[in-house]
XYZ file of C-alpha atoms in Angstrom:
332
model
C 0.000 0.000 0.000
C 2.920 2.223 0.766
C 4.776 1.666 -2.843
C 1.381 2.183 -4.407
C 0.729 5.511 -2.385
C 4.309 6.731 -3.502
C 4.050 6.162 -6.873
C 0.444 8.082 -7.083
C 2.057 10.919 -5.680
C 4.796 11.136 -8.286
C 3.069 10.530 -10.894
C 0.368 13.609 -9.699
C 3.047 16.009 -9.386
C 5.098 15.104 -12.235
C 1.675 15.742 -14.222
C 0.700 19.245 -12.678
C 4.123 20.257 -10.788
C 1.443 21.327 -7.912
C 3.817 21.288 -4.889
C 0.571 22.374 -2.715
C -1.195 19.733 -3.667
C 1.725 17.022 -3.302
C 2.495 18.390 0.260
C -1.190 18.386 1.321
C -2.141 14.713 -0.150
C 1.700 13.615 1.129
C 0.091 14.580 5.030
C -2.883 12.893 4.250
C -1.519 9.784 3.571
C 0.905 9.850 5.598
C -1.772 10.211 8.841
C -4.694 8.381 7.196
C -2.836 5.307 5.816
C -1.589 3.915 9.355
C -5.255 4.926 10.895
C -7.260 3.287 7.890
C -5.204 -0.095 8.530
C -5.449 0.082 12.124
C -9.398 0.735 12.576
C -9.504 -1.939 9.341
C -8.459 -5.120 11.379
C -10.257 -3.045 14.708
C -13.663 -3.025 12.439
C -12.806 -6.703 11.106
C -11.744 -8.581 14.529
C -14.768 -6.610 16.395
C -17.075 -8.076 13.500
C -15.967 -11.441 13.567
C -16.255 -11.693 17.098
C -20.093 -10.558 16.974
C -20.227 -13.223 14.021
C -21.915 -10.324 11.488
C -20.233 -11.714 8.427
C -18.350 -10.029 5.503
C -20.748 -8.083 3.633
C -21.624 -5.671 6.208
C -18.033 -4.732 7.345
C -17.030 -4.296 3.885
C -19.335 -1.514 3.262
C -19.405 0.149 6.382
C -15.548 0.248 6.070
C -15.600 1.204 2.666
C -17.776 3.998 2.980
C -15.873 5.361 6.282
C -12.711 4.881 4.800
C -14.191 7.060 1.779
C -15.190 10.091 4.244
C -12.407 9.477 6.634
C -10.096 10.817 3.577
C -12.436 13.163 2.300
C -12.212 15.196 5.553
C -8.290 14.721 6.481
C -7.642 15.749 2.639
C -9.839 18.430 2.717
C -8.254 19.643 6.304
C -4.832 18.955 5.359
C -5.300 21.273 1.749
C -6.528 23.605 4.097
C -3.684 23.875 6.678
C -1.533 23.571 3.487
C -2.347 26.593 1.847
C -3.192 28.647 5.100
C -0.066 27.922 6.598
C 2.702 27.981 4.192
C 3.715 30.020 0.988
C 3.084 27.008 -0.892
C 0.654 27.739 -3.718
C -0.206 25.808 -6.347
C 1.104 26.961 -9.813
C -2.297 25.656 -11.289
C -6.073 27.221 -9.840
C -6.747 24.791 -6.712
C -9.150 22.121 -6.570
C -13.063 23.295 -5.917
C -14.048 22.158 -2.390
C -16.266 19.385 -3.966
C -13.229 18.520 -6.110
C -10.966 17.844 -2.721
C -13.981 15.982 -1.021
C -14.633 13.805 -4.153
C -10.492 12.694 -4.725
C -10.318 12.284 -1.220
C -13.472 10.101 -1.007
C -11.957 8.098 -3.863
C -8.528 7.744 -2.617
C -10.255 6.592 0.699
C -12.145 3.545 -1.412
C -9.064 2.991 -3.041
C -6.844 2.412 -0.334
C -9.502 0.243 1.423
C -10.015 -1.754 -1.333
C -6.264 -2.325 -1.662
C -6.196 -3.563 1.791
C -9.094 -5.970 1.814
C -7.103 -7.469 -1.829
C -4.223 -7.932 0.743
C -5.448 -8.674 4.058
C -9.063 -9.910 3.745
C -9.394 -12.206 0.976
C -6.447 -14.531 2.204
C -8.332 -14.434 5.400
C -11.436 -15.502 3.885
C -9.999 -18.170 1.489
C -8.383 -19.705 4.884
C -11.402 -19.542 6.711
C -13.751 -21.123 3.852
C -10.782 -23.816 3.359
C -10.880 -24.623 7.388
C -15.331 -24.842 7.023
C -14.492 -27.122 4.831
C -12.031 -29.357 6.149
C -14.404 -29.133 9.436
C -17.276 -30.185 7.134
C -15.517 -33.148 5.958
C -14.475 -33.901 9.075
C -17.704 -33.806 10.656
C -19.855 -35.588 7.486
C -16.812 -38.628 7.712
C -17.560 -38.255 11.728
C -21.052 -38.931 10.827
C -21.073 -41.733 8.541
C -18.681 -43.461 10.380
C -21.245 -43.384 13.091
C -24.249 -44.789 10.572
C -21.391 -47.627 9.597
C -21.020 -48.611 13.716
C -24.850 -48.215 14.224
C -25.761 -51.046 11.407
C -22.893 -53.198 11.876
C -23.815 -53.524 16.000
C -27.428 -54.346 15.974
C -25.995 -56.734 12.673
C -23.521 -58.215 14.856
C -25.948 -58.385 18.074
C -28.934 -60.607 15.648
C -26.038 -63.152 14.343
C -24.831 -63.668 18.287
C -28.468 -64.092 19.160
C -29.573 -66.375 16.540
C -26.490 -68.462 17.329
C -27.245 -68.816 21.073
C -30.716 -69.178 20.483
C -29.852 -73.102 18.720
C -28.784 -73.955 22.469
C -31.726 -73.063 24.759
C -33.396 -76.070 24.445
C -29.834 -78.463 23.571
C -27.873 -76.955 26.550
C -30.052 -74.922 28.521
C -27.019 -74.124 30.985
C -24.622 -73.287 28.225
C -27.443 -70.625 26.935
C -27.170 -68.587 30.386
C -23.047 -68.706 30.437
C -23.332 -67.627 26.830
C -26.076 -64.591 27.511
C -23.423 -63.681 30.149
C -20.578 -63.516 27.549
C -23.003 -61.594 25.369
C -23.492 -59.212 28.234
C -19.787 -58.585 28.320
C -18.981 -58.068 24.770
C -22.229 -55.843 24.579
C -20.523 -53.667 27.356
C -17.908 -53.464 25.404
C -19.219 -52.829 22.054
C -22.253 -50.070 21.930
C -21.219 -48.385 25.071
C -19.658 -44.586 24.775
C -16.069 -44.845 23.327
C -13.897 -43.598 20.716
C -13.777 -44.265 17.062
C -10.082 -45.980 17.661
C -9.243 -48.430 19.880
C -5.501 -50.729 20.298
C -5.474 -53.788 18.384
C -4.505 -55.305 21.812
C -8.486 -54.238 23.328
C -9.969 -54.868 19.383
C -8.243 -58.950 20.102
C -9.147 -58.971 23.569
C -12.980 -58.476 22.400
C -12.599 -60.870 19.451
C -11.423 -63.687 21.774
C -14.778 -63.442 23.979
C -16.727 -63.433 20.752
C -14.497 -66.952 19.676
C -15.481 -68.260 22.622
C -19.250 -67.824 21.878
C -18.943 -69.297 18.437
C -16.525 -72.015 19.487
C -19.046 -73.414 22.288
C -22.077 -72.398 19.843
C -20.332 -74.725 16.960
C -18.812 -77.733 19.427
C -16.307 -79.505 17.661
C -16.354 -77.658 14.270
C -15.053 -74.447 14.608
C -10.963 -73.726 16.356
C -9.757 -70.235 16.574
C -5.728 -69.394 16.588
C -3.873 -66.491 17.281
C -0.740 -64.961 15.619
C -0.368 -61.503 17.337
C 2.990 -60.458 16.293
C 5.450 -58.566 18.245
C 4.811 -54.590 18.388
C 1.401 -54.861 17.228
C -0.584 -54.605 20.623
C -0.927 -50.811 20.860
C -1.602 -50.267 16.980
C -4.520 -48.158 16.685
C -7.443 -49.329 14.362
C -10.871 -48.627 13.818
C -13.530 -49.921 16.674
C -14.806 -53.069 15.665
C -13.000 -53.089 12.075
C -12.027 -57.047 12.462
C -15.353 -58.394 13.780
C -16.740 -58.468 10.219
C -14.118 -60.013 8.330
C -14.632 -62.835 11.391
C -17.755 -63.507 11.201
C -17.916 -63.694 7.658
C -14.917 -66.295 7.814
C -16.858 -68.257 10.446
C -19.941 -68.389 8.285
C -18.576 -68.327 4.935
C -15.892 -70.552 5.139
C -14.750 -72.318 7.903
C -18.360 -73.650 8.777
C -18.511 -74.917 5.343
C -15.769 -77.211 5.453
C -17.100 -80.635 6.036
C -15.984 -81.898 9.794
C -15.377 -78.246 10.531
C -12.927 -75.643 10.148
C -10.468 -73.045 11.648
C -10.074 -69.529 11.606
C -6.596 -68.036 12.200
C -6.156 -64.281 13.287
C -2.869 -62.843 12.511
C -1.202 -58.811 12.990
C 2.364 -57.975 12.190
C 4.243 -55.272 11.025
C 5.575 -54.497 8.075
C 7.554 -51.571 7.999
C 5.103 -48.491 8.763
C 1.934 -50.044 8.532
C -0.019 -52.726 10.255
C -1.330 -55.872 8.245
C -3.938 -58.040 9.775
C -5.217 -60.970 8.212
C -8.310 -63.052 9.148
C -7.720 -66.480 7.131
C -10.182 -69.602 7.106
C -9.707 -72.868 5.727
C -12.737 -73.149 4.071
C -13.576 -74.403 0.236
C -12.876 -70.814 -1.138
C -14.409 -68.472 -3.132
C -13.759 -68.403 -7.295
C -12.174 -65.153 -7.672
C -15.099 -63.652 -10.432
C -17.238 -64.164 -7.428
C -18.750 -61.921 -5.121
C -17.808 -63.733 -1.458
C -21.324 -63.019 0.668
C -21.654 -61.247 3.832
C -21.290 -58.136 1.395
C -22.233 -55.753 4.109
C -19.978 -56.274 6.321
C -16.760 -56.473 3.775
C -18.197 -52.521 2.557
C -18.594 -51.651 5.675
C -15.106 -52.345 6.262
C -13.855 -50.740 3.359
C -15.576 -47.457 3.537
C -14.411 -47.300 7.327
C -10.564 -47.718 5.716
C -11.744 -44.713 3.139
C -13.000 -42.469 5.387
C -10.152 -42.697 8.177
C -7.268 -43.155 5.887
C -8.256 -42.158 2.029
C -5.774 -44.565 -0.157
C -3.152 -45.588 2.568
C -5.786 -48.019 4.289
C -7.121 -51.294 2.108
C -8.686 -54.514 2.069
C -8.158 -57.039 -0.398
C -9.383 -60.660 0.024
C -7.676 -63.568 -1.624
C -9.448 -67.033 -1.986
C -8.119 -70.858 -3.378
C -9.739 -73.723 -2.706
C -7.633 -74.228 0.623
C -9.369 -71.165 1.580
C -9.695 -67.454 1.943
C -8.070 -64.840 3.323
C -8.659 -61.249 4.011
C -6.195 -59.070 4.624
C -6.249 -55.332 6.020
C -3.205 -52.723 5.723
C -3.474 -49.199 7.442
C -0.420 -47.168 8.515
C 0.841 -47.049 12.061
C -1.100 -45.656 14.541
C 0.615 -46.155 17.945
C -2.143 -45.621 21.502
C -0.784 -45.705 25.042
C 0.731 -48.528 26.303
């Protein structure tokens, strides 16, 4: 604003050699600029604290900025000629002529400054409404995801128990207690992320349900590799991949199957695979349990764009589906 100021005033006196004229407009800058930027950001920080927008501060700055320098130029022309020998080689400006340059120069310099100062500001703020708009729209479907995979997850445990209330009566009620405890565990108030060491601690009481539920044709084995415990993952984000290898494949291998939960690390990111020994899938089909794979996959989107993934690979010695998500290391 400074370089542009300077270079008007050259160029007005090189054009009409008025030295009154330069002198007077060379005060009025020099008061008005520093007072128009300060009562700028004054008018602008005052504005956004009352929440009033853009619009309105604009003009209302605009238009005092205009007769802000209307009045100092007109003053400072006055002082000028009254109290020097200064006179301008060329008949001086009409009183309307003063207030009308001065006005302009006032909407000039404003305008300057909101180019500088206020658009920036605004592109920054409508980038960070955005960013908190994504934020809170992937905060919200992540939510939908967790409130249809829970009730999904609670009818499959049901159904499963319900075979055994009139088999094993007494194995019912000890597995309606584990139910209780994973149900503590899994729609009660909690973050998004949890460790992989609390996510395998809560699949292991869910084993045990299907293990007694399926006696003698269903075996669960762990491979929790070294480091992997206080990985951070998504709440939940294995229990679908299990149940779908339960039901899917190991339960339809004749005599039974097994389902083998494994985590290591592989440089920065954590892999977890859920593999069953079941028949397999042919790779141009669709495996079923579809919900629960997309859930899955758009909780991987959502929380980590392209670095998260799940890819599923089947043979006829069976299937396996494998997540990858960077490192995300919780308290230990």
């Amino acid at each position: 604003m400074a370089t542009v100021a300077l270079l008007q005033l050259a160029s007005e006196y090189l054009g009409t050699h008025d030295a009154a004229r330069l002198l007077s407009k060379t005060i009025a800058l020099a008061v008005g600029l520093p007072l128009l930027i300060v009562c700028s950001f004054a008018l602008f920080r005052w504005s956004s604290n009352k929440f009033l927008g853009l619009l309105g501060p604009l003009f209302v700055g605009a238009v005092g900025a205009g007769i802000f320098f209307a009045g100092l130029l007109s003053a400072t022309r006055a002082a000028t000629f009254a109290l020097t020998t200064v006179r301008a080689r060329s008949e001086p400006y009409g009183e309307w002529d003063v207030v009308r340059v001065g006005f302009m120069t006032g909407l000039t310099y404003f305008a300057l400054w909101a180019l500088v100062f206020v658009l920036p500001m605004v592109a920054e703020s409508a980038r960070m409404r955005g960013l908190e708009a994504d934020k809170l729209r992937t905060e919200a479907e992540l939510a939908q995801l967790r409130s249809h995979l829970e009730p999904h997850f609670l009818l499959n445990t049901l159904n499963a128990i319900a075979g055994l209330v009139t088999e094993d009566p007494r194995q019912a009620r000890k597995l309606l207690g584990s139910l209780g405890d994973l149900l503590r565990d899994s729609v009660g108030p909690s973050a998004e992320m949890e460790t992989l060491d609390a996510q395998i601690e809560w699949l292991r009481r869910y084993a045990q349900i299907l293990e007694t539920r399926h006696d003698g044709q269903l075996a669960f084995h762990w491979e929790i590799g070294d480091g992997t415990p206080r990985a951070l993952l998504p709440r939940l984000l294995l229990q679908p991949l299990v149940e779908n290898a339960v039901k899917h494949g190991a339960l339809m291998r004749a005599g039974g199957g097994a389902i083998t939960v494994r985590t290591q690390l592989d440089g920065s990111r954590l892999v977890c695979t859920v593999e069953d020994n079941g028949p397999g899938v042919p790779t141009s089909a669709t495996r079923p349990g579809a919900f629960g794979l997309v859930s899955v996959r758009r909780r991987l989107a959502l929380r980590y764009a392209d670095a998260g993934s799940l890819r599923l690979e089947s043979s006829p010695a069976g299937t396996r589906s494998i997540v990858e998500l960077p490192v995300e290391l919780g308290a230990s």
